[in-house]
XYZ file of C-alpha atoms in Angstrom:
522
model
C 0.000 0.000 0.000
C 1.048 3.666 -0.961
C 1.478 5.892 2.156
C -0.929 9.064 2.595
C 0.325 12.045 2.442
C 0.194 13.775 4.984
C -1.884 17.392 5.004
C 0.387 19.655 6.138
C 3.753 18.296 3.805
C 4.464 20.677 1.038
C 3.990 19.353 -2.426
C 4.797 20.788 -5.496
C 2.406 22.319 -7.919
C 2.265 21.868 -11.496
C 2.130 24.875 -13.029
C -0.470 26.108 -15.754
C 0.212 25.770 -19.570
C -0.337 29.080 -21.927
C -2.369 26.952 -24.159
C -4.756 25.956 -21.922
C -4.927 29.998 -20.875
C -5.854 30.565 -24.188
C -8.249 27.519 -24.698
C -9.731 28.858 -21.301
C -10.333 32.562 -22.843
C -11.634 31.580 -25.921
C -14.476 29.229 -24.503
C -15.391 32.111 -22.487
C -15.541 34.477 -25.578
C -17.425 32.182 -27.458
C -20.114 31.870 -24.445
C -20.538 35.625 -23.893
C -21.158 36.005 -27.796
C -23.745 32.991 -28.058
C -25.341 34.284 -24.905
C -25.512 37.791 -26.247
C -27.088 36.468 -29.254
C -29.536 34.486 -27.976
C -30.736 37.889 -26.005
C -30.949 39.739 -29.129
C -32.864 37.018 -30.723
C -35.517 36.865 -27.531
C -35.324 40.661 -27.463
C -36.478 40.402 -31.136
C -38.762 38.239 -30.689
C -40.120 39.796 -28.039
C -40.549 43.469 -29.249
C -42.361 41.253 -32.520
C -44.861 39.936 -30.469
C -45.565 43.361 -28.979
C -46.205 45.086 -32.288
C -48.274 42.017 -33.672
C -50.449 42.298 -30.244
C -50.715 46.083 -30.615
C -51.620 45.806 -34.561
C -54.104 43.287 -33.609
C -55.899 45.287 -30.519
C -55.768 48.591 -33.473
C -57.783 46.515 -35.897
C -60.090 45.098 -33.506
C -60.575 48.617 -31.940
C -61.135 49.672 -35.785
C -63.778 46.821 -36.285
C -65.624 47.500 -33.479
C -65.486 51.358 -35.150
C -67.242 50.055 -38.112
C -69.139 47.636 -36.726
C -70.513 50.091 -34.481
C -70.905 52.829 -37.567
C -72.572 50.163 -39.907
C -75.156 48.670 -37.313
C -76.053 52.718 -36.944
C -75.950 53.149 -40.473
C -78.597 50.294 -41.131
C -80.504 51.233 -38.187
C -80.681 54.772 -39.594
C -81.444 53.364 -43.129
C -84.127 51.260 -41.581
C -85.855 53.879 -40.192
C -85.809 56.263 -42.698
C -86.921 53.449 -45.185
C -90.246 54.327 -44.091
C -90.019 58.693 -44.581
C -88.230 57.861 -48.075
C -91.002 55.731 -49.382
C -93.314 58.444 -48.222
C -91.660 61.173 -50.028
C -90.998 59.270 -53.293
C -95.057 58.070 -53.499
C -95.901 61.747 -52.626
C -93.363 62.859 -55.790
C -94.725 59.853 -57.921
C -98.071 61.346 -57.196
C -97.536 64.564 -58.257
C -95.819 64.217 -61.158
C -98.966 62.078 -62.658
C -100.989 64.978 -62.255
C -98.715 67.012 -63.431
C -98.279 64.661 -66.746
C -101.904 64.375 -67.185
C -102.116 68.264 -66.993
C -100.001 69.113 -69.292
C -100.984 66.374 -72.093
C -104.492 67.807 -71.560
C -102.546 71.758 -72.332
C -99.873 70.423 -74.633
C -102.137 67.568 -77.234
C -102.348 71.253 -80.061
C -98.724 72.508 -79.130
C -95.385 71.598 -81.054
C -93.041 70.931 -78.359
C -90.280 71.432 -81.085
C -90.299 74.292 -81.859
C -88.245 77.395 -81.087
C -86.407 77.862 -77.715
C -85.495 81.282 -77.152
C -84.524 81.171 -73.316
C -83.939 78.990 -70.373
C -87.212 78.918 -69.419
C -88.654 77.716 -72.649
C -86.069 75.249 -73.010
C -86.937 73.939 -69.122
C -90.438 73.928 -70.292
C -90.045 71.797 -73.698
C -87.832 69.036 -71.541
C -90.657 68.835 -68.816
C -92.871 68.159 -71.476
C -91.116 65.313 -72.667
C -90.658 64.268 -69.002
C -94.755 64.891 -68.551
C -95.744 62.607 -71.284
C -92.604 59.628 -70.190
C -91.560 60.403 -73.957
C -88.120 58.981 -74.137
C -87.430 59.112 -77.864
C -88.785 62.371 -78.172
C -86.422 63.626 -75.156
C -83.374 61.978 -76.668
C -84.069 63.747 -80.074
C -84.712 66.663 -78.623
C -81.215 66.987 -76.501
C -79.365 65.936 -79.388
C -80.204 68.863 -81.286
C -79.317 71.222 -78.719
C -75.712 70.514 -78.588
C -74.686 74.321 -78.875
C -77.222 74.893 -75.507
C -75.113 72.316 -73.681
C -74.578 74.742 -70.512
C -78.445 75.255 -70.298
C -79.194 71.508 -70.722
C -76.862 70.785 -67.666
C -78.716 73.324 -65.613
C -82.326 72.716 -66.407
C -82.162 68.671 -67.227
C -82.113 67.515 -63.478
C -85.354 69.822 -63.182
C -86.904 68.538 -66.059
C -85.957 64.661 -65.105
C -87.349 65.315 -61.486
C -90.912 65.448 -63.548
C -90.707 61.901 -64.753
C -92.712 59.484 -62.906
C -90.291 57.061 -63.273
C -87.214 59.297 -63.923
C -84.091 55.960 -63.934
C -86.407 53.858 -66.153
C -86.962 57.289 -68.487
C -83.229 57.602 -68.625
C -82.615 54.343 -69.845
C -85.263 54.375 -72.574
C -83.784 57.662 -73.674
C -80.303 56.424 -74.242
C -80.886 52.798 -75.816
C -80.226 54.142 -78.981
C -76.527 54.455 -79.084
C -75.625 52.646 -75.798
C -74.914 49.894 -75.481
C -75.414 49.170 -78.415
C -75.756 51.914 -81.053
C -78.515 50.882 -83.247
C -79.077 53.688 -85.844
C -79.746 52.894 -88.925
C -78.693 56.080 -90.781
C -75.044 57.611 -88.998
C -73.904 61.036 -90.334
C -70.223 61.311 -89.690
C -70.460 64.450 -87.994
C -73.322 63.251 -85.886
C -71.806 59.624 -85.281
C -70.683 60.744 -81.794
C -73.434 61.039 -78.982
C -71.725 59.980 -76.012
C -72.016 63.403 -75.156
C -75.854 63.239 -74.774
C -75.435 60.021 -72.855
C -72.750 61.351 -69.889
C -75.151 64.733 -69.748
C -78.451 62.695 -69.136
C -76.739 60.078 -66.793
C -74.830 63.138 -64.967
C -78.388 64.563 -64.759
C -80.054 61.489 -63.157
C -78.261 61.352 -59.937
C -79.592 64.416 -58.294
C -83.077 63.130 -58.929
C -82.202 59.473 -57.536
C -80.229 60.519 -54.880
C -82.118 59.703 -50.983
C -83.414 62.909 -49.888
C -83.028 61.326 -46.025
C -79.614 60.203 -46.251
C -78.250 61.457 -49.592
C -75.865 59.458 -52.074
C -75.631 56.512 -49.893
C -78.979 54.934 -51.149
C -80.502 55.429 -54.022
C -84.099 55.295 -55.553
C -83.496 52.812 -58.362
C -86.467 50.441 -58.271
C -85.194 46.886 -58.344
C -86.385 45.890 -62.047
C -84.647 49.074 -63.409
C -81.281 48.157 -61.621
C -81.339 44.848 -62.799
C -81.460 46.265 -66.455
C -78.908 48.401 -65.975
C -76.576 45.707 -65.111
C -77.720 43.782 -67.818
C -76.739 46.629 -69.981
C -73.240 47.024 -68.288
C -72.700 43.239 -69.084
C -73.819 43.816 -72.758
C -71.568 46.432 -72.997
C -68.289 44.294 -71.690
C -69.477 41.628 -74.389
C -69.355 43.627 -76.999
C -65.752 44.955 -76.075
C -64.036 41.920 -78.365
C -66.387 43.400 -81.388
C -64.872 46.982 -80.498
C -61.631 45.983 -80.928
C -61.093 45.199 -77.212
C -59.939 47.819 -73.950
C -57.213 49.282 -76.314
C -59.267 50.208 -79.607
C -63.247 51.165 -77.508
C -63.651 54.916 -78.540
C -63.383 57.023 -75.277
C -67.061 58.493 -75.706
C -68.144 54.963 -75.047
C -66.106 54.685 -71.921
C -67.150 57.707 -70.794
C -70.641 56.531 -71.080
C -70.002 53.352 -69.368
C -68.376 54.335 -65.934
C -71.205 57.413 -65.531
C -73.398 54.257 -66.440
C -72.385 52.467 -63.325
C -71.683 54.991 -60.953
C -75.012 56.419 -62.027
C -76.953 53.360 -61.128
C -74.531 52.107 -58.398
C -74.001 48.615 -60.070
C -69.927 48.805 -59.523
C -68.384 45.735 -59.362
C -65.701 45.104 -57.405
C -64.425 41.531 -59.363
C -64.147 44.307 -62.460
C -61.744 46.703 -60.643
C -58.783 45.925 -63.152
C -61.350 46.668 -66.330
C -62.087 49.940 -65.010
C -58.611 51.073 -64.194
C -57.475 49.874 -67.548
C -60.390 51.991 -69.060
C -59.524 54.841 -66.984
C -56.208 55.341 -67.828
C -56.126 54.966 -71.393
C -59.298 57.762 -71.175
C -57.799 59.934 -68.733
C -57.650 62.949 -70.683
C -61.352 63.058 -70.008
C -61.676 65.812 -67.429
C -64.486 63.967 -65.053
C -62.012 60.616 -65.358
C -60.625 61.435 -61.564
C -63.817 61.086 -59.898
C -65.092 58.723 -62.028
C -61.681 56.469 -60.493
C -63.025 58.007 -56.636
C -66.508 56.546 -57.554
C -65.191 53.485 -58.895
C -63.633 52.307 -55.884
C -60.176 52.785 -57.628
C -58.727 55.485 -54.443
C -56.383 53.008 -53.397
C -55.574 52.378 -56.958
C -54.527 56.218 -57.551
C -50.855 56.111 -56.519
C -49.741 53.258 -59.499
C -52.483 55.023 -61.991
C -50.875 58.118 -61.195
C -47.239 56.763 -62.280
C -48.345 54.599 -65.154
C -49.828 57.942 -66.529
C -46.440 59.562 -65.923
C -44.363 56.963 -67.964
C -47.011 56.962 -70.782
C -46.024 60.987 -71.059
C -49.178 61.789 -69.384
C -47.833 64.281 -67.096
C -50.271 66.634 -67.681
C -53.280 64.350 -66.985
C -51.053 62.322 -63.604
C -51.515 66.109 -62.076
C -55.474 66.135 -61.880
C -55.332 62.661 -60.596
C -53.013 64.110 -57.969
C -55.168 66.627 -57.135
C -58.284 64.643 -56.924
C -57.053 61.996 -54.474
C -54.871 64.411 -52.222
C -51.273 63.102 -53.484
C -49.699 66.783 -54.325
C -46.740 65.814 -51.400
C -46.013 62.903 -53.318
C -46.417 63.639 -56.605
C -45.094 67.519 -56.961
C -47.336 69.004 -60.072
C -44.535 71.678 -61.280
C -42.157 68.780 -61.988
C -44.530 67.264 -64.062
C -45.538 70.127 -66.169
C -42.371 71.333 -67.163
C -41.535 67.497 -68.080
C -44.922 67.180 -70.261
C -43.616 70.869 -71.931
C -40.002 69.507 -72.161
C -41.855 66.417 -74.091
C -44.234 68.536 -76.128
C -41.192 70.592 -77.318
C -39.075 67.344 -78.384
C -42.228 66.032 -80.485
C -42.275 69.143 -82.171
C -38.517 69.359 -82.950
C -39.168 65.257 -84.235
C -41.892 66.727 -86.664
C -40.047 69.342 -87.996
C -37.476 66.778 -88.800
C -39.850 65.467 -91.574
C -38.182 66.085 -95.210
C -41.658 65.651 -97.190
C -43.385 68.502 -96.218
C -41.719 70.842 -94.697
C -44.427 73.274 -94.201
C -47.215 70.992 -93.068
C -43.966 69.642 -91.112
C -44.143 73.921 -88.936
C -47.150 73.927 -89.067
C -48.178 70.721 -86.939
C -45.306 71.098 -84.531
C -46.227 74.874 -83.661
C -49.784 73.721 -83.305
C -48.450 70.770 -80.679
C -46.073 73.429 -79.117
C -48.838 76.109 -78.145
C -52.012 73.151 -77.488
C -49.374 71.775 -75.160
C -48.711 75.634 -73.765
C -51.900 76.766 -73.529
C -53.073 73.326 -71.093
C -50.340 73.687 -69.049
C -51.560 77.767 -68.407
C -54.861 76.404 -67.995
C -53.272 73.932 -65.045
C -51.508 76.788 -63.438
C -54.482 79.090 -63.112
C -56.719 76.429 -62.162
C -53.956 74.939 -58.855
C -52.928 78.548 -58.386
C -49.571 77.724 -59.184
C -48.047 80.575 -60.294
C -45.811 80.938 -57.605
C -44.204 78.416 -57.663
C -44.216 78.082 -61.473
C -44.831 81.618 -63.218
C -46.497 81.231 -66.499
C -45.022 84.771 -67.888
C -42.418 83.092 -70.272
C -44.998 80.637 -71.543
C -47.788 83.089 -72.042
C -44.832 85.140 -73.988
C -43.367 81.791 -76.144
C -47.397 81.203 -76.909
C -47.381 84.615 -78.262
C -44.404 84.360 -80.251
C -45.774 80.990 -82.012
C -49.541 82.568 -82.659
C -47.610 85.923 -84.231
C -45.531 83.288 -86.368
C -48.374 82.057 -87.457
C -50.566 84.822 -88.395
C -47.480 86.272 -90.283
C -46.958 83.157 -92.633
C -51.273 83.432 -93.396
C -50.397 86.994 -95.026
C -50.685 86.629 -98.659
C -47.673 87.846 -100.813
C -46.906 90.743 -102.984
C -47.123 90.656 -106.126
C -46.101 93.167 -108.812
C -49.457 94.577 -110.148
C -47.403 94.829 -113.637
C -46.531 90.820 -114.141
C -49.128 88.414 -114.867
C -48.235 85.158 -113.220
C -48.624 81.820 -113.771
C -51.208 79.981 -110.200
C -49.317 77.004 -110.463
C -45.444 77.865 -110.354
C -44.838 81.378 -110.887
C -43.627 81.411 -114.594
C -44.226 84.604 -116.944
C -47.827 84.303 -118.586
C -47.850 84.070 -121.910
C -50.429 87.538 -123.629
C -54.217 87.248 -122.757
C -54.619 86.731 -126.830
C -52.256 84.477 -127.694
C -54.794 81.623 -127.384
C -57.087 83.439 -130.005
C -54.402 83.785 -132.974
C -54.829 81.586 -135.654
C -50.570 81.901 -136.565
C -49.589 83.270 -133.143
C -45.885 82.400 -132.621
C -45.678 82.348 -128.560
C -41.517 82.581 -127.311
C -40.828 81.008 -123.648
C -38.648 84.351 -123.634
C -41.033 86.794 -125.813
C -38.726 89.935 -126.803
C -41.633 92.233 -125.849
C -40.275 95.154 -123.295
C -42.885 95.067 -121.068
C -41.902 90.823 -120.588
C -38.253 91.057 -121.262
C -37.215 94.454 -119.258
C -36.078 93.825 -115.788
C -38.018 96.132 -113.593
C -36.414 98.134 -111.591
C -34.496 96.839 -108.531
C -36.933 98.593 -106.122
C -39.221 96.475 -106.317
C -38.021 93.509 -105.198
C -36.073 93.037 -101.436
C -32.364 92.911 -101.261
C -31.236 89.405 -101.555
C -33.718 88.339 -104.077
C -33.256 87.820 -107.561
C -35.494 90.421 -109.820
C -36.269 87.605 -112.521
C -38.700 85.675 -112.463
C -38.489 81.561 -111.126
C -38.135 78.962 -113.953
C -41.290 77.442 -114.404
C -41.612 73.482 -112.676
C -41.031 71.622 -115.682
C -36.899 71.982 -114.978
C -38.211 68.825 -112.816
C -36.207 70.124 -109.612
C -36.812 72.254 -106.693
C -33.395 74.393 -107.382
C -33.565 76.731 -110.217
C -30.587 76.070 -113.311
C -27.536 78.051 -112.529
C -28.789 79.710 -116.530
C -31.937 80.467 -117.179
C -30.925 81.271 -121.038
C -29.394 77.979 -121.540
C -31.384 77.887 -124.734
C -31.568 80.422 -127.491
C -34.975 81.574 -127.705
C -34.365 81.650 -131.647
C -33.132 78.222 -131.508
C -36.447 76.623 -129.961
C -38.552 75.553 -132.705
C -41.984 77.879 -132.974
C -44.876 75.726 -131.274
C -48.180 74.653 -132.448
C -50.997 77.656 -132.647
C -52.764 78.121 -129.182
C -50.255 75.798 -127.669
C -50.587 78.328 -124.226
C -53.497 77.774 -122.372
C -55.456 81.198 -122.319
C -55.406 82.532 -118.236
C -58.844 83.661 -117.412
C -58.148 87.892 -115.924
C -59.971 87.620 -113.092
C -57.026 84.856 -112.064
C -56.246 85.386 -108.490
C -52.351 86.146 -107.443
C -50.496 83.038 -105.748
C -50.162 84.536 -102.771
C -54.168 85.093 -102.517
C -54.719 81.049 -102.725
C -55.100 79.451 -99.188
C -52.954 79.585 -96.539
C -51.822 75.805 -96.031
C -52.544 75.870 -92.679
C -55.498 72.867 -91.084
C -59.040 74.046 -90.547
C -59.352 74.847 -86.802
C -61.561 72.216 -85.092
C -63.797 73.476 -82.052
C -62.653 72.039 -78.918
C -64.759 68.828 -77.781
C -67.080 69.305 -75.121
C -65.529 67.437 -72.305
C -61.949 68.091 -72.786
């Protein structure tokens, strides 16, 4: 057996390695850095679950919000169910009396004839309204298209008359929507989705609840049920139109007033309306049209799909409609929808075939694009921020240009000219001589003489230019290439005789595109 040592002998210690100091150090590194991040993690976790719990108890506060607001709202509409039948059977009443009244007073009168004021015009649409005449109405209003401000203020009052005013409305318009179904279409009268917007517009006062206003409205359930039908006739026939792309924008127009008119929006077609929206959005109602449509929380990616189709102009009504000035600045975008405007005009003027057409059509896209961007200003009060003096002076600049190339030229009273490329005229009798002997270059003074250098501006030549048959647009160097005597005499009456009442070439139009009257909703 091994003896014990005993307590209190000394013994000798072994003493401690460096490597196991550093082996030592490092496992106490690596602890304090897990254990640190595994109290970031909980902290993270922890500060999660927090937000999640204080998101949740916000929504269910903002449930019980609207809860609370729609179980008053249907408690209020249930109550006043009663007061709105009330009033709309007292209305109904009336206007039968009123409709057998005035077909007793109106069965001898013309109701087309002459309007000469507001009054009579108010008049002839209750008529129409009296007697539940729908075609007559429709006919009517679509021959009145230069009263258009008068038919906007009296048609709501005349369409209050109707005993059933939505059904009336729907009768009125079947002709062209959905389906247009004339027979006989005038090009200049093809287009009637004016006539449509204007009566639909007009409807909505007269539909609206007069208890609790916009939120409910007096559609009877068989007339809402058409509409809708109509609305899904309408999206058939889109393949037949040429689909979303080719539809006209009068029929668009027509459409969306058609549903937010009747209040048949549906919220499974929320991408067809956007896409009709935006390619119409130079419609000036289009912004809340998109409100009505349910499309608010669409505004922000309308707004910059407008902006990289170039529609800069149009992106700042949308801003201003929807409350997104902060985000989307409007002076940036005008002065990049001018900036664009000027660079189509400098790509038209680039066009070698007809260089005047070529001016003309880029200073007409030049001051349009001007004058809407003015229009913008004044109507956001924007001029200080974006002062429209230099634009208002470029505009004048272009319409000056442009009145001073419509100025017919001079032309000597003394020279008879040819209409068709300036060359000398042969004499008024040549045609009538039974030998005559007609020179290009007659030796007669009064052709041959140069006139005297003050008539004509410095820098231009005083002869005549060669007529077009040189077959180029630059004159010969020598306009005597050719001996006069050498030419061989032509045929008798080989001139055509110029009639003297002939006007001068600088009397014949002007070149420049009828102007076109601006279309009624933009």
């Amino acid at each position: 057996m091994g003896s014990i040592p005993d307590p209190g002998e000394l013994t000798e210690l072994t003493p401690p390695s460096f490597d196991e100091f550093q082996r030592q150090t490092s496992l106490m590194t690596s602890c304090t850095l897990l254990w640190r991040e595994l109290s970031d993690h909980f902290l993270s976790l922890e500060q999660n679950i927090l937000k999640k719990s204080e998101a949740l108890r916000n929504k269910i506060q903002t449930l019980d919000h609207e809860t609370k607001a729609s179980l008053n709202d249907l408690e209020k509409r249930e109550v006043t169910i009663q007061g709105s039948v009330e009033i709309a059977l007292e209305k109904v009443e009336a206007n039968t009396e009123a409709a057998l009244t005035a077909l007793l007073k109106s069965s001898h009168e013309d109701e087309n004839g002459e309007v000469d004021n507001d009054e009579g015009l108010l008049l002839s649409l209750k008529s129409f309204c009296f007697k539940m005449d729908s075609l007559g109405f429709w006919r009517f209003i679509t021959g009145k298209k230069k009263e258009l401000d008068a038919l906007r203020a009296q048609m709501p009052l005349a369409l209050a008359e109707c005993v059933d005013p939505s059904r009336f409305v729907l009768e009125s318009i079947s002709e062209v929507f959905p389906v247009d179904k004339r027979v006989d279409k005038s090009e200049r009268g093809n287009d009637l989705g004016w006539a449509c917007v204007l009566v639909l517009e007009s409807l909505i006062p007269v539909v609206v609840d007069p208890m609790i206003g916009k939120s409910r409205l007096l559609v009877t359930p068989s007339v809402k049920e058409r509409a809708k039908e109509i609305a899904e006739t309408w999206k058939a026939s889109l393949e037949e139109r040429g689909g979303i792309e080719n539809v006209k924008t009068p029929d668009v127009h027509t459409f969306l007033q058609h549903l937010v008119t009747f209040g048949i929006v549906k919220k499974g077609d929320v991408d067809l309306y956007r896409k009709l929206v935006v390619g119409s959005a130079w419609r000036k109602q289009m912004p809340k049209l998109a409100v009505s449509l349910g499309l608010g929380n669409e505004m922000p990616d309308m707004i910059k799909e407008l902006i990289s189709r170039g529609q800069q102009l149009d992106a700042v009504h949308f801003t201003y409609e929807v409350g997104l000035v902060d985000k989307f600045p409007p002076v940036p975008l005008l002065k990049a929808f001018l900036k664009d405007a000027k660079k189509a005009a400098a790509s038209i003027l680039e066009d070698p075939n007809s260089p005047g057409r070529a001016a003309q059509l880029a200073g007409r896209k030049e001051q349009s694009a001007l004058r809407a961007v003015i229009k913008c200003i004044e109507e956001y009060k924007l001029e200080a921020e974006f002062p429209p003096e230099n634009l208002k002076k470029r505009l004048e600049q272009l319409e000056k240009t442009k009145t001073e190339k419509r100025k017919p030229a001079a032309v000597p009273a003394n020279k008879r000219t040819r209409a068709n490329n300036g060359g000398p005229m042969p004499p008024a009798k040549a045609g009538r001589l039974t030998n005559a002997y007609v020179s290009s270059f007659p030796a007669a003074p009064t052709i041959m003489r140069s006139p005297s250098h003050a008539q004509y501006p410095a820098g231009i030549s005083p002869y005549h230019s060669p007529p077009a048959m040189y077959g180029s647009r630059s004159p010969p160097t020598n306009p005597y290439a050719y001996s006069p005597e050498a030419a061989p005499p032509p045929l008798a009456g080989s001139y055509p005789v110029a009639p003297m009442n002939y006007p001068a070439y600088g009397g014949y139009g002007n070149g420049m595109a009828p102007a076109y009257q601006q279309a009624y909703y933009r």
